CSV table of C-alpha atoms and ligand atoms in Angstrom, one decimal:
chain,number,residue,atom,x,y,z
R,1075,UNK,CA,-6.1,-121.4,-131.0
R,1076,UNK,CA,-9.1,-119.7,-131.3
R,1077,UNK,CA,-9.7,-116.7,-134.1
R,1078,UNK,CA,-12.2,-113.7,-134.1
R,1079,UNK,CA,-14.3,-115.6,-136.8
R,1080,UNK,CA,-14.5,-119.0,-134.5
R,1081,UNK,CA,-15.6,-117.6,-131.3
R,1082,UNK,CA,-18.1,-119.6,-129.7
R,1083,UNK,CA,-20.1,-117.9,-126.4
R,1084,UNK,CA,-20.1,-121.1,-123.9
R,1085,UNK,CA,-23.4,-121.3,-122.4
R,1086,UNK,CA,-21.1,-122.0,-119.2
R,1087,UNK,CA,-18.1,-120.4,-117.5
R,1088,UNK,CA,-16.0,-121.9,-114.5
R,1089,UNK,CA,-13.3,-119.5,-112.9
R,1090,UNK,CA,-10.7,-121.4,-110.8
R,1091,UNK,CA,-9.8,-118.7,-108.4
R,1092,UNK,CA,-11.4,-115.1,-107.1
R,1093,UNK,CA,-8.1,-112.9,-107.2
R,1094,UNK,CA,-7.6,-110.5,-109.5
R,1095,UNK,CA,-7.8,-112.5,-112.7
R,1096,UNK,CA,-10.2,-114.9,-111.4
R,1097,UNK,CA,-12.5,-111.6,-110.0
R,1098,UNK,CA,-11.8,-109.5,-113.0
R,1099,UNK,CA,-12.6,-111.9,-115.9
R,1100,UNK,CA,-15.8,-112.8,-114.1
R,1101,UNK,CA,-17.0,-109.4,-114.1
R,1102,UNK,CA,-16.1,-108.9,-117.6
R,1103,UNK,CA,-18.0,-111.6,-118.6
R,1104,UNK,CA,-21.4,-110.5,-116.9
R,1105,UNK,CA,-20.8,-107.2,-118.0
R,1106,UNK,CA,-20.6,-108.2,-121.9
R,1107,UNK,CA,-23.8,-108.5,-123.3
R,1108,UNK,CA,-22.3,-111.0,-125.7
R,1109,UNK,CA,-22.6,-113.7,-122.6
R,1110,UNK,CA,-25.8,-112.3,-121.3
R,1111,UNK,CA,-27.0,-116.1,-121.4
R,1112,UNK,CA,-23.5,-117.5,-119.9
R,1113,UNK,CA,-23.9,-119.2,-116.4
R,1114,UNK,CA,-20.6,-117.7,-114.5
R,1115,UNK,CA,-19.3,-120.1,-112.0
R,1116,UNK,CA,-16.2,-119.1,-109.8
R,1117,UNK,CA,-14.8,-121.7,-107.6
R,1118,UNK,CA,-12.0,-120.7,-105.1
R,1119,UNK,CA,-10.9,-123.1,-102.3
R,1120,UNK,CA,-11.0,-120.4,-99.3
R,1121,UNK,CA,-13.9,-118.1,-98.7
R,1122,UNK,CA,-13.1,-114.7,-99.8
R,1123,UNK,CA,-10.9,-112.7,-99.2
R,1124,UNK,CA,-8.5,-115.8,-99.4
R,1125,UNK,CA,-6.3,-115.2,-96.5
R,1126,UNK,CA,-3.5,-116.3,-98.6
R,1127,UNK,CA,-4.1,-115.4,-102.2
R,1128,UNK,CA,-1.6,-112.9,-103.9
R,1129,UNK,CA,-4.4,-110.5,-104.0
R,1130,UNK,CA,-5.4,-109.8,-100.5
R,1131,UNK,CA,-2.7,-107.4,-98.6
R,1132,UNK,CA,-2.9,-103.9,-96.6
R,1133,UNK,CA,-1.2,-102.6,-99.8
R,1134,UNK,CA,-0.2,-102.8,-103.5
R,1135,UNK,CA,1.8,-100.4,-105.8
R,1136,UNK,CA,-0.5,-98.9,-108.6
R,1137,UNK,CA,2.1,-97.4,-111.4
R,1138,UNK,CA,2.5,-96.8,-114.8
R,1139,UNK,CA,6.3,-96.8,-114.3
R,1140,UNK,CA,7.5,-100.0,-116.3
R,1141,UNK,CA,10.2,-100.4,-118.6
R,1142,UNK,CA,7.8,-102.3,-121.3
R,1143,UNK,CA,5.7,-99.7,-122.5
R,1144,UNK,CA,2.0,-101.8,-123.1
R,1145,UNK,CA,2.0,-102.3,-119.3
R,1146,UNK,CA,3.7,-98.4,-118.8
R,1147,UNK,CA,0.4,-97.6,-121.4
R,1148,UNK,CA,-2.2,-100.2,-119.9
R,1149,UNK,CA,-1.2,-99.4,-116.4
R,1150,UNK,CA,-2.5,-95.4,-117.2
R,1151,UNK,CA,-5.5,-96.7,-118.5
R,1152,UNK,CA,-6.2,-98.7,-115.1
R,1153,UNK,CA,-5.0,-95.8,-113.0
R,1154,UNK,CA,-7.5,-93.3,-114.7
R,1155,UNK,CA,-10.3,-95.5,-112.9
R,1156,UNK,CA,-8.1,-95.7,-109.8
R,1157,UNK,CA,-8.4,-92.0,-109.5
R,1158,UNK,CA,-12.3,-91.6,-110.2
R,1159,UNK,CA,-14.8,-94.5,-110.1
R,1160,UNK,CA,-13.0,-97.8,-109.5
R,1161,UNK,CA,-12.5,-98.3,-105.4
R,1162,UNK,CA,-11.3,-94.7,-105.3
R,1163,UNK,CA,-11.5,-94.6,-101.6
R,1164,UNK,CA,-8.9,-97.1,-101.2
R,1165,UNK,CA,-6.5,-95.1,-103.7
R,1166,UNK,CA,-4.2,-92.8,-102.6
R,1167,UNK,CA,-1.7,-90.6,-104.9
R,1168,UNK,CA,1.4,-90.2,-102.8
R,1169,UNK,CA,3.7,-91.0,-106.0
R,1170,UNK,CA,6.1,-93.6,-106.1
R,1171,UNK,CA,10.2,-92.9,-106.3
R,1172,UNK,CA,11.9,-96.0,-108.2
R,1173,UNK,CA,16.0,-95.7,-107.3
R,1174,UNK,CA,18.7,-98.2,-107.4
R,1175,UNK,CA,22.2,-97.8,-106.4
R,1176,UNK,CA,24.4,-97.0,-110.0
R,1177,UNK,CA,22.5,-95.9,-113.1
R,1178,UNK,CA,23.7,-99.6,-114.8
R,1179,UNK,CA,20.4,-101.0,-113.6
R,1180,UNK,CA,18.5,-100.0,-116.6
R,1181,UNK,CA,15.4,-101.1,-115.7
R,1182,UNK,CA,15.0,-97.1,-113.7
R,1183,UNK,CA,15.9,-95.6,-117.1
R,1184,UNK,CA,13.5,-97.3,-118.6
R,1185,UNK,CA,10.7,-96.5,-116.4
R,1186,UNK,CA,11.4,-93.0,-116.8
R,1187,UNK,CA,11.5,-92.7,-120.4
R,1188,UNK,CA,8.4,-94.6,-120.0
R,1189,UNK,CA,6.2,-92.5,-118.1
R,1190,UNK,CA,7.9,-88.9,-119.4
R,1191,UNK,CA,6.6,-90.9,-122.8
R,1192,UNK,CA,2.9,-91.1,-121.4
R,1193,UNK,CA,3.1,-87.0,-120.5
R,1194,UNK,CA,2.9,-86.4,-117.1
R,1195,UNK,CA,4.3,-83.6,-116.1
R,1196,UNK,CA,5.1,-84.7,-112.3
R,1197,UNK,CA,8.1,-86.6,-112.8
R,1198,UNK,CA,11.5,-85.5,-110.6
R,1199,UNK,CA,15.1,-86.6,-111.7
R,1200,UNK,CA,16.9,-87.4,-108.7
R,1201,UNK,CA,20.4,-87.6,-108.7
R,1202,UNK,CA,21.9,-88.0,-105.2
R,1203,UNK,CA,20.9,-90.1,-102.1
R,1204,UNK,CA,20.5,-86.5,-101.1
R,1205,UNK,CA,17.7,-85.8,-103.5
R,1206,UNK,CA,16.3,-89.4,-102.9
R,1207,UNK,CA,16.3,-89.0,-99.0
R,1208,UNK,CA,15.2,-85.5,-99.2
R,1209,UNK,CA,11.5,-86.2,-101.1
R,1210,UNK,CA,10.9,-89.3,-99.5
R,1211,UNK,CA,11.8,-88.1,-96.2
R,1212,UNK,CA,14.2,-90.8,-94.9
R,1213,UNK,CA,15.8,-90.1,-91.8
R,1214,UNK,CA,19.0,-92.5,-92.5
R,1215,UNK,CA,22.0,-91.1,-94.5
R,1216,UNK,CA,23.0,-94.4,-96.0
R,1217,UNK,CA,22.6,-94.9,-99.9
R,1218,UNK,CA,22.3,-98.9,-99.1
R,1219,UNK,CA,19.0,-98.0,-98.4
R,1220,UNK,CA,18.3,-95.2,-100.2
R,1221,UNK,CA,19.8,-95.5,-103.7
R,1222,UNK,CA,21.8,-92.6,-104.9
R,1223,UNK,CA,19.8,-92.4,-108.4
R,1224,UNK,CA,16.8,-92.4,-109.5
R,1225,UNK,CA,13.2,-90.5,-109.7
R,1226,UNK,CA,10.0,-89.6,-107.7
R,1227,UNK,CA,6.4,-89.8,-110.3
R,1228,UNK,CA,4.1,-87.8,-108.3
R,1229,UNK,CA,2.0,-89.3,-110.0
R,1230,UNK,CA,2.0,-92.6,-109.4
R,1231,UNK,CA,0.2,-94.1,-105.8
R,1232,UNK,CA,-0.8,-97.1,-104.0
R,1233,UNK,CA,-4.0,-98.9,-102.9
R,1234,UNK,CA,-5.1,-100.9,-100.1
R,1235,UNK,CA,-5.2,-104.1,-101.8
R,1236,UNK,CA,-8.1,-105.9,-99.4
R,1237,UNK,CA,-10.1,-102.8,-99.8
R,1238,UNK,CA,-10.2,-102.8,-103.6
R,1239,UNK,CA,-10.7,-106.4,-103.8
R,1240,UNK,CA,-13.6,-106.0,-101.0
R,1241,UNK,CA,-15.2,-103.0,-103.0
R,1242,UNK,CA,-15.1,-105.3,-106.6
R,1243,UNK,CA,-16.2,-108.4,-105.0
R,1244,UNK,CA,-19.5,-106.5,-104.0
R,1245,UNK,CA,-19.2,-104.7,-108.0
R,1246,UNK,CA,-19.8,-108.3,-109.1
R,1247,UNK,CA,-22.4,-109.5,-106.2
R,1248,UNK,CA,-24.2,-107.0,-107.3
R,1249,UNK,CA,-24.7,-108.2,-111.3
R,1250,UNK,CA,-26.4,-111.0,-109.3
R,1251,UNK,CA,-25.0,-113.5,-112.1
R,1252,UNK,CA,-22.2,-115.1,-110.4
R,1253,UNK,CA,-22.4,-118.7,-108.8
R,1254,UNK,CA,-19.6,-118.3,-105.8
R,1255,UNK,CA,-18.8,-121.8,-105.0
R,1256,UNK,CA,-15.8,-122.8,-102.3
R,1257,UNK,CA,-14.2,-126.1,-102.8
R,1258,UNK,CA,-10.5,-127.1,-104.2
R,1259,UNK,CA,-10.4,-128.1,-107.1
R,1260,UNK,CA,-8.4,-131.0,-107.3
R,1261,UNK,CA,-8.4,-131.8,-111.3
R,1262,UNK,CA,-9.6,-130.6,-114.5
R,1263,UNK,CA,-11.9,-132.7,-116.5
R,1264,UNK,CA,-10.0,-133.9,-119.3
R,1265,UNK,CA,-11.1,-136.4,-122.4
R,1266,UNK,CA,-7.9,-137.5,-123.2
R,1267,UNK,CA,-9.1,-139.0,-126.3
R,1268,UNK,CA,-10.6,-135.6,-127.4
R,1269,UNK,CA,-8.2,-134.1,-125.9
R,1270,UNK,CA,-10.8,-131.6,-123.8
R,1271,UNK,CA,-11.3,-129.9,-120.4
R,1272,UNK,CA,-15.1,-129.9,-119.4
R,1273,UNK,CA,-15.4,-128.3,-116.5
R,1274,UNK,CA,-13.1,-129.8,-112.7
R,1275,UNK,CA,-13.8,-132.3,-110.3
R,1276,UNK,CA,-13.7,-131.1,-106.1
R,1277,UNK,CA,-11.6,-132.3,-103.6
R,1278,UNK,CA,-15.2,-133.6,-102.2
R,1279,UNK,CA,-15.5,-135.4,-105.8
R,1280,UNK,CA,-18.1,-133.2,-106.8
R,1281,UNK,CA,-18.1,-132.3,-110.4
R,1282,UNK,CA,-18.7,-128.9,-111.8
R,1283,UNK,CA,-19.1,-128.9,-115.6
R,1284,UNK,CA,-18.6,-126.1,-118.1
R,1285,UNK,CA,-17.7,-125.3,-122.1
R,1286,UNK,CA,-15.3,-123.3,-121.1
R,1287,UNK,CA,-12.6,-123.7,-118.2
R,1288,UNK,CA,-10.6,-120.5,-117.1
R,1289,UNK,CA,-7.8,-121.0,-114.8
R,1290,UNK,CA,-6.9,-118.7,-112.4
R,1291,UNK,CA,-5.5,-119.8,-109.6
R,1292,UNK,CA,-2.5,-117.4,-109.5
R,1293,UNK,CA,0.4,-119.4,-107.7
R,1294,UNK,CA,-1.6,-122.4,-107.5
R,1295,UNK,CA,-2.0,-123.0,-111.7
R,1296,UNK,CA,1.2,-124.8,-111.7
R,1297,UNK,CA,-0.7,-127.6,-109.3
R,1298,UNK,CA,-3.5,-128.1,-111.8
R,1299,UNK,CA,-1.4,-128.2,-115.4
R,1300,UNK,CA,1.9,-128.4,-116.2
R,1301,UNK,CA,3.5,-125.2,-116.0
R,1302,UNK,CA,7.6,-126.8,-116.1
R,1303,UNK,CA,9.8,-123.9,-117.7
R,1304,UNK,CA,6.4,-121.4,-118.3
R,1305,UNK,CA,5.2,-120.1,-114.6
R,1306,UNK,CA,7.4,-120.7,-111.5
R,1307,UNK,CA,5.9,-119.8,-107.8
R,1308,UNK,CA,8.3,-117.6,-105.8
R,1309,UNK,CA,7.6,-117.2,-102.5
R,1310,UNK,CA,8.4,-113.1,-100.8
R,1311,UNK,CA,9.0,-112.1,-98.0
R,1312,UNK,CA,6.6,-108.8,-96.1
R,1313,UNK,CA,7.1,-107.8,-92.9
R,1314,UNK,CA,4.7,-105.1,-90.3
R,1315,UNK,CA,5.5,-102.6,-88.0
R,1316,UNK,CA,3.1,-100.9,-85.9
R,1317,UNK,CA,3.7,-97.0,-85.7
R,1318,UNK,CA,2.2,-94.3,-83.8
R,1319,UNK,CA,-0.1,-91.7,-85.3
R,1320,UNK,CA,2.3,-88.8,-85.5
R,1321,UNK,CA,5.0,-91.5,-87.3
R,1322,UNK,CA,2.1,-92.5,-90.0
R,1323,UNK,CA,1.2,-88.9,-89.9
R,1324,UNK,CA,4.8,-88.1,-91.5
R,1325,UNK,CA,5.0,-91.2,-93.5
R,1326,UNK,CA,1.6,-91.6,-95.2
R,1327,UNK,CA,2.4,-88.2,-96.9
R,1328,UNK,CA,5.4,-90.2,-98.9
R,1329,UNK,CA,6.3,-91.6,-101.8
R,1330,UNK,CA,6.5,-95.4,-101.3
R,1331,UNK,CA,10.2,-96.3,-101.8
R,1332,UNK,CA,11.4,-99.0,-104.5
R,1333,UNK,CA,15.1,-99.5,-104.1
R,1334,UNK,CA,15.6,-102.1,-107.3
R,1335,UNK,CA,19.3,-102.9,-106.6
R,1336,UNK,CA,17.9,-104.7,-103.6
R,1337,UNK,CA,14.5,-105.2,-104.5
R,1338,UNK,CA,13.0,-103.4,-101.1
R,1339,UNK,CA,10.6,-101.4,-100.4
R,1340,UNK,CA,8.7,-99.6,-98.2
R,1341,UNK,CA,4.7,-98.6,-98.9
R,1342,UNK,CA,3.1,-95.4,-96.8
R,1343,UNK,CA,1.8,-96.7,-94.0
R,1344,UNK,CA,-2.1,-97.0,-92.9
R,1345,UNK,CA,-4.4,-97.9,-90.4
R,1346,UNK,CA,-1.0,-97.7,-87.6
R,1347,UNK,CA,0.7,-100.4,-89.9
R,1348,UNK,CA,3.7,-99.5,-91.8
R,1349,UNK,CA,5.0,-102.7,-94.3
R,1350,UNK,CA,8.4,-103.3,-95.5
R,1351,UNK,CA,8.7,-106.1,-98.3
R,1352,UNK,CA,11.0,-107.4,-100.9
R,1353,UNK,CA,9.9,-107.6,-105.0
R,1354,UNK,CA,12.9,-110.1,-105.8
R,1355,UNK,CA,13.8,-113.5,-107.1
R,1356,UNK,CA,12.0,-114.9,-104.6
R,1357,UNK,CA,12.2,-118.4,-102.6
R,1358,UNK,CA,11.1,-121.8,-104.4
R,1359,UNK,CA,9.5,-124.5,-103.0
R,1360,UNK,CA,9.6,-127.9,-105.4
R,1361,UNK,CA,6.9,-129.9,-104.5
R,1362,UNK,CA,6.1,-133.5,-106.2
R,1363,UNK,CA,2.7,-134.0,-106.8
R,1364,UNK,CA,0.9,-136.1,-109.0
R,1365,UNK,CA,1.5,-135.1,-112.8
R,1366,UNK,CA,-2.0,-133.1,-113.4
R,1367,UNK,CA,-2.5,-133.7,-116.8
R,1368,UNK,CA,-1.9,-137.5,-117.4
R,1369,UNK,CA,-4.4,-140.4,-116.6
R,1370,UNK,CA,-2.0,-142.0,-114.8
R,1371,UNK,CA,-2.2,-141.5,-111.0
R,1372,UNK,CA,1.5,-142.6,-110.4
R,1373,UNK,CA,3.0,-140.0,-112.6
R,1374,UNK,CA,4.4,-137.3,-110.8
R,1375,UNK,CA,5.8,-134.2,-111.3
R,1376,UNK,CA,8.3,-131.4,-108.8
R,1377,UNK,CA,6.7,-128.0,-109.0
R,1378,UNK,CA,7.0,-124.9,-106.9
R,1379,UNK,CA,3.9,-124.1,-104.9
R,1380,UNK,CA,3.1,-121.9,-102.4
R,1381,UNK,CA,3.4,-123.1,-98.8
R,1382,UNK,CA,1.7,-120.1,-96.7
R,1383,UNK,CA,0.0,-119.5,-92.9
R,1384,UNK,CA,-2.7,-121.5,-94.2
R,1385,UNK,CA,-0.7,-124.7,-94.6
R,1386,UNK,CA,1.1,-123.7,-91.5
R,1387,UNK,CA,-0.7,-121.2,-88.9
R,1388,UNK,CA,2.3,-120.1,-87.2
R,1389,UNK,CA,4.7,-120.2,-90.5
R,1390,UNK,CA,7.7,-117.7,-89.5
R,1391,UNK,CA,9.8,-116.5,-92.4
R,1392,UNK,CA,13.3,-117.2,-92.8
R,1393,UNK,CA,15.7,-115.1,-90.9
R,1394,UNK,CA,17.1,-113.9,-94.3
R,1395,UNK,CA,14.6,-112.3,-95.3
R,1396,UNK,CA,13.7,-110.8,-91.7
R,1397,UNK,CA,17.2,-109.4,-91.9
R,1398,UNK,CA,16.9,-108.0,-95.2
R,1399,UNK,CA,13.6,-106.0,-94.3
R,1400,UNK,CA,15.3,-105.3,-91.3
R,1401,UNK,CA,18.5,-103.7,-92.5
R,1402,UNK,CA,16.5,-102.0,-95.1
R,1403,UNK,CA,14.5,-99.8,-92.7
R,1404,UNK,CA,17.5,-99.6,-90.3
R,1405,UNK,CA,19.3,-97.4,-93.1
R,1406,UNK,CA,15.8,-95.9,-94.4
R,1407,UNK,CA,14.5,-94.8,-90.3
R,1408,UNK,CA,16.8,-95.9,-88.0
R,1409,UNK,CA,15.1,-94.7,-85.4
R,1410,UNK,CA,12.0,-97.2,-86.5
R,1411,UNK,CA,14.6,-100.1,-86.6
R,1412,UNK,CA,16.0,-100.0,-82.9
R,1413,UNK,CA,15.5,-103.2,-81.1
R,1414,UNK,CA,12.4,-102.5,-78.9
R,1415,UNK,CA,10.3,-101.8,-82.1
R,1416,UNK,CA,10.3,-105.6,-83.6
R,1417,UNK,CA,8.3,-106.4,-86.8
R,1418,UNK,CA,4.9,-108.1,-85.3
R,1419,UNK,CA,3.6,-109.9,-88.4
R,1420,UNK,CA,5.6,-111.2,-91.3
R,1421,UNK,CA,4.3,-113.0,-94.2
R,1422,UNK,CA,5.3,-115.1,-97.2
R,1423,UNK,CA,3.0,-114.1,-100.4
R,1424,UNK,CA,3.8,-116.1,-103.4
R,1425,UNK,CA,4.1,-115.0,-107.1
R,1426,UNK,CA,3.2,-116.5,-110.4
R,1427,UNK,CA,6.7,-116.0,-112.2
R,1428,UNK,CA,7.1,-115.7,-116.0
R,1429,UNK,CA,10.3,-116.2,-118.1
R,1430,UNK,CA,9.9,-112.4,-118.7
R,1431,UNK,CA,7.5,-111.0,-116.6
R,1432,UNK,CA,4.7,-111.1,-119.2
R,1433,UNK,CA,1.3,-112.5,-118.5
R,1434,UNK,CA,0.0,-115.4,-119.6
R,1435,UNK,CA,-3.4,-114.6,-120.9
R,1436,UNK,CA,-4.1,-117.4,-123.5
R,1437,UNK,CA,-5.9,-120.3,-124.6
R,1438,UNK,CA,-4.0,-123.6,-123.7
R,1439,UNK,CA,-2.8,-125.1,-126.7
R,1440,UNK,CA,-3.4,-128.9,-126.4
R,1441,UNK,CA,-7.2,-129.1,-124.3
R,1442,UNK,CA,-10.1,-127.5,-126.0
R,1443,UNK,CA,-12.2,-125.6,-123.4
R,1444,UNK,CA,-9.5,-124.3,-121.2
R,1445,UNK,CA,-8.5,-120.7,-121.2
R,1446,UNK,CA,-5.2,-119.7,-118.8
R,1447,UNK,CA,-5.2,-115.9,-117.0
R,1448,UNK,CA,-2.4,-116.1,-114.8
R,1449,UNK,CA,1.4,-115.1,-114.4
R,1450,UNK,CA,1.1,-111.8,-112.4
R,1451,UNK,CA,5.3,-111.9,-111.8
R,1452,UNK,CA,4.4,-109.4,-108.8
R,1453,UNK,CA,2.9,-107.0,-110.7
R,1454,UNK,CA,-0.5,-107.7,-111.8
R,1455,UNK,CA,-2.7,-106.1,-108.7
R,1456,UNK,CA,-2.9,-102.4,-110.2
R,1457,UNK,CA,-4.7,-103.7,-113.6
R,1458,UNK,CA,-7.6,-105.0,-111.5
R,1459,UNK,CA,-9.8,-102.0,-113.3
R,1460,UNK,CA,-8.9,-103.3,-116.7
R,1461,UNK,CA,-7.5,-106.7,-117.0
R,1462,UNK,CA,-10.6,-108.5,-116.8
R,1463,UNK,CA,-11.9,-106.7,-120.1
R,1464,UNK,CA,-8.0,-107.5,-121.7
R,1465,UNK,CA,-8.6,-111.0,-120.6
R,1466,UNK,CA,-12.2,-111.5,-122.4
R,1467,UNK,CA,-11.0,-110.1,-125.5
R,1468,UNK,CA,-8.3,-112.7,-125.4
R,1469,UNK,CA,-10.8,-115.4,-124.8
R,1470,UNK,CA,-12.7,-113.7,-128.1
R,1471,UNK,CA,-9.8,-113.9,-130.0
R,1472,UNK,CA,-8.6,-110.6,-129.9
R,1473,UNK,CA,-5.5,-110.2,-128.0
R,1474,UNK,CA,-4.9,-106.5,-128.3
R,1475,UNK,CA,-2.3,-106.3,-130.7
R,1476,UNK,CA,0.6,-105.0,-128.3
R,1477,UNK,CA,0.3,-108.1,-126.1
R,1478,UNK,CA,-0.2,-110.5,-129.1
R,1479,UNK,CA,3.5,-111.8,-128.1
R,1480,UNK,CA,3.6,-110.9,-124.5
R,1481,UNK,CA,0.8,-113.0,-123.4
R,1482,UNK,CA,0.8,-115.7,-125.1
R,1483,UNK,CA,1.5,-119.4,-124.7
R,1484,UNK,CA,5.2,-119.7,-125.2
R,1485,UNK,CA,6.6,-121.2,-128.2
R,1486,UNK,CA,8.6,-123.6,-126.1
R,1487,UNK,CA,9.5,-124.4,-122.5
R,1488,UNK,CA,12.9,-122.9,-121.2
R,1489,UNK,CA,14.4,-124.2,-117.9
R,1490,UNK,CA,13.4,-121.7,-115.2
R,1491,UNK,CA,18.0,-120.9,-114.8
R,1492,UNK,CA,17.7,-119.1,-118.3
R,1493,UNK,CA,14.6,-116.9,-117.4
R,1494,UNK,CA,16.1,-113.2,-117.8
R,1495,UNK,CA,12.9,-111.6,-116.2
R,1496,UNK,CA,11.6,-108.4,-116.3
R,1497,UNK,CA,15.2,-106.6,-115.3
R,1498,UNK,CA,13.3,-105.2,-111.8
R,1499,UNK,CA,14.0,-107.7,-109.5
R,1500,UNK,CA,17.0,-108.0,-106.9
R,1501,UNK,CA,18.4,-109.6,-104.2
R,1502,UNK,CA,19.6,-113.1,-103.7
R,1503,UNK,CA,19.0,-116.0,-106.4
R,1504,UNK,CA,18.2,-119.5,-106.5
R,1505,UNK,CA,16.9,-119.6,-102.7
R,1506,UNK,CA,14.7,-122.8,-101.8
R,1507,UNK,CA,12.4,-122.2,-99.2
R,1508,UNK,CA,12.8,-125.1,-97.4
R,1509,UNK,CA,16.9,-124.5,-96.8
R,1510,UNK,CA,16.6,-121.2,-95.7
R,1511,UNK,CA,14.2,-122.2,-93.1
R,1512,UNK,CA,16.5,-124.7,-91.9
R,1513,UNK,CA,19.3,-122.1,-91.6
R,1514,UNK,CA,16.8,-119.9,-89.2
R,1515,UNK,CA,13.2,-119.2,-89.0
R,1516,UNK,CA,12.2,-115.0,-87.2
R,1517,UNK,CA,9.0,-116.1,-85.2
R,1518,UNK,CA,6.9,-113.2,-84.6
I,2125,FAD,C1,4.1,-109.9,-101.7
I,2125,FAD,C2,3.3,-109.5,-103.3
I,2125,FAD,C3,3.8,-107.7,-103.5
I,2125,FAD,C4,2.8,-107.5,-104.8
I,2125,FAD,N1,3.2,-106.3,-104.7
I,2125,FAD,C5,2.5,-105.8,-106.3
I,2125,FAD,C6,2.4,-104.2,-106.3
I,2125,FAD,O1,2.9,-103.6,-105.4
I,2125,FAD,N2,1.6,-103.7,-107.6
I,2125,FAD,C7,1.2,-104.8,-108.7
I,2125,FAD,O2,0.7,-104.2,-109.1
I,2125,FAD,N3,1.5,-106.4,-108.6
I,2125,FAD,C8,1.8,-106.7,-106.8
I,2125,FAD,N4,1.5,-108.1,-106.5
I,2125,FAD,C9,1.7,-109.0,-107.5
I,2125,FAD,C10,-0.1,-109.2,-108.3
I,2125,FAD,O3,-0.7,-109.0,-106.1
I,2125,FAD,C11,-0.5,-110.4,-108.0
I,2125,FAD,O4,-0.3,-110.4,-109.6
I,2125,FAD,C12,-2.2,-110.4,-108.7
I,2125,FAD,O5,-2.6,-110.5,-107.3
I,2125,FAD,C13,-2.4,-112.0,-108.6
I,2125,FAD,O6,-3.7,-112.2,-108.9
I,2125,FAD,P1,-4.6,-113.6,-109.2
I,2125,FAD,O7,-5.7,-113.6,-109.2
I,2125,FAD,O8,-3.6,-114.0,-110.3
I,2125,FAD,O9,-3.7,-114.4,-108.1
I,2125,FAD,P2,-4.5,-115.0,-106.8
I,2125,FAD,O10,-4.5,-113.9,-105.8
I,2125,FAD,O11,-3.8,-116.0,-105.6
I,2125,FAD,O12,-5.5,-116.0,-106.9
I,2125,FAD,C14,-5.9,-117.1,-107.1
I,2125,FAD,C15,-7.0,-117.9,-106.2
I,2125,FAD,O13,-6.9,-119.2,-106.7
I,2125,FAD,C16,-7.2,-119.7,-105.7
I,2125,FAD,N5,-6.9,-121.3,-105.9
I,2125,FAD,C17,-5.5,-121.6,-105.7
I,2125,FAD,N6,-5.8,-122.7,-106.4
I,2125,FAD,C18,-7.2,-123.5,-106.2
I,2125,FAD,C19,-7.3,-124.5,-106.4
I,2125,FAD,N7,-7.2,-125.9,-106.3
I,2125,FAD,N8,-9.1,-124.6,-106.2
I,2125,FAD,C20,-9.6,-123.4,-106.2
I,2125,FAD,N9,-9.0,-122.3,-106.0
I,2125,FAD,C21,-7.9,-121.9,-105.7
I,2125,FAD,C22,-6.4,-118.9,-104.5
I,2125,FAD,O14,-7.2,-119.8,-103.5
I,2125,FAD,C23,-6.3,-117.8,-104.6
I,2125,FAD,O15,-7.8,-117.0,-104.1
I,2125,FAD,C24,1.9,-108.6,-105.8
I,2125,FAD,C25,2.1,-109.4,-105.4
I,2125,FAD,C26,2.5,-110.2,-104.4
I,2125,FAD,C27,2.7,-111.8,-103.5
């Protein structure tokens, strides 16, 4: 571990991954005068924008609505940037309505308390399904979709995720400091005698050397170091439906509805496309791979890793996930869920979950020269304007006080079944992707 006084500026840095965590870190390094002589390389397995990366999609919710106060505060700093100088054309402040079927869903009341303490006057408490339906312009009167308790925060919004990432990538390119490499990292270069990482080896056997390697490979991070009991990749379903200009004009001015009892949500449509998705416990995809840290090539571990439309271009989502999204749409907007209006696209997008929803932003406790920036846990996107600076503070041994315990490398590994989560997830628990696929797929 590094303390403030012990930190030495590296002459070269390799960042694995060009998503939110990797790109933002590169930006922060390039802007910091201390690093003016540091060579910066980002390596990603696919050309930008990574088609199955978690940071690339039509939309992401931008909210300070957190049950944990430190994230609420950091998100509100990020949001000021979204409103002003950070990809503002991709940010839309149409509100977020957080609901549940009963007040026992403690995350909703925790969020409400935190957004009120930040000092917004744009919050409206909603005490009935009818109130929620009115505020969100829902056509359906079924409280299984809308929920029956919650609030709307009119100062939350959403961003076109791919648009914002493209904008940010251009900002990084303009700095003319980063060497972008397209290639899959096969292994970290580990000296097992000194427990030092000195760069990476790519699939084509080329070797990239660096004084500091930053692993920001999102849900794939578990293929490059042993993250068992620390991070778990979970697949989440998303479904898309084309809608008319009139429908879009009506719905695009309404808040995102996020029902935390079933974890389903609908973000306002844009560019003729409506998105329904689930912020759930997700699918795991147990995969046996060579142990990424072992010098013995025959040693293996089994971890959940992403399986996406890049692995299988015609990948379908399990029928269970399709049905959940369809039922939700049917209960909030029945006229959109008629059989003649199918979803025309769907995908499985991968969260990098941690035991309590905290990010993992820390030096590796065993290997010198290795820093890890991951664990987005389904809520990292909104921090794009600020997370790079926070990561760099951690790299320099100055982790913000209120995140010291949250972002540190865990003291012990805990079996995934014992993880308590952050309280924001709903829906089915313990699903395995292959098993759900075998029950029926929905080919779109
Ligand atoms: C469906 C879904 C909905 C979400 N909704 C929200 C939301 O509403 N609001 C919000 O704030 N957040 C949301 N999030 C979370 C947020 O999008 C993520 O926390 C964030 O994008 C994670 O960024 P990342 O850089 O860790 O991962 P990624 O964007 O996945 O980047 C990792 C990169 O590493 C590369 N890589 C992987 N392995 C290798 C290798 N071996 N060699 C080279 N490169 C490699 C990948 O190609 C990828 O580009 C959501 C996430 C998902 C999946």
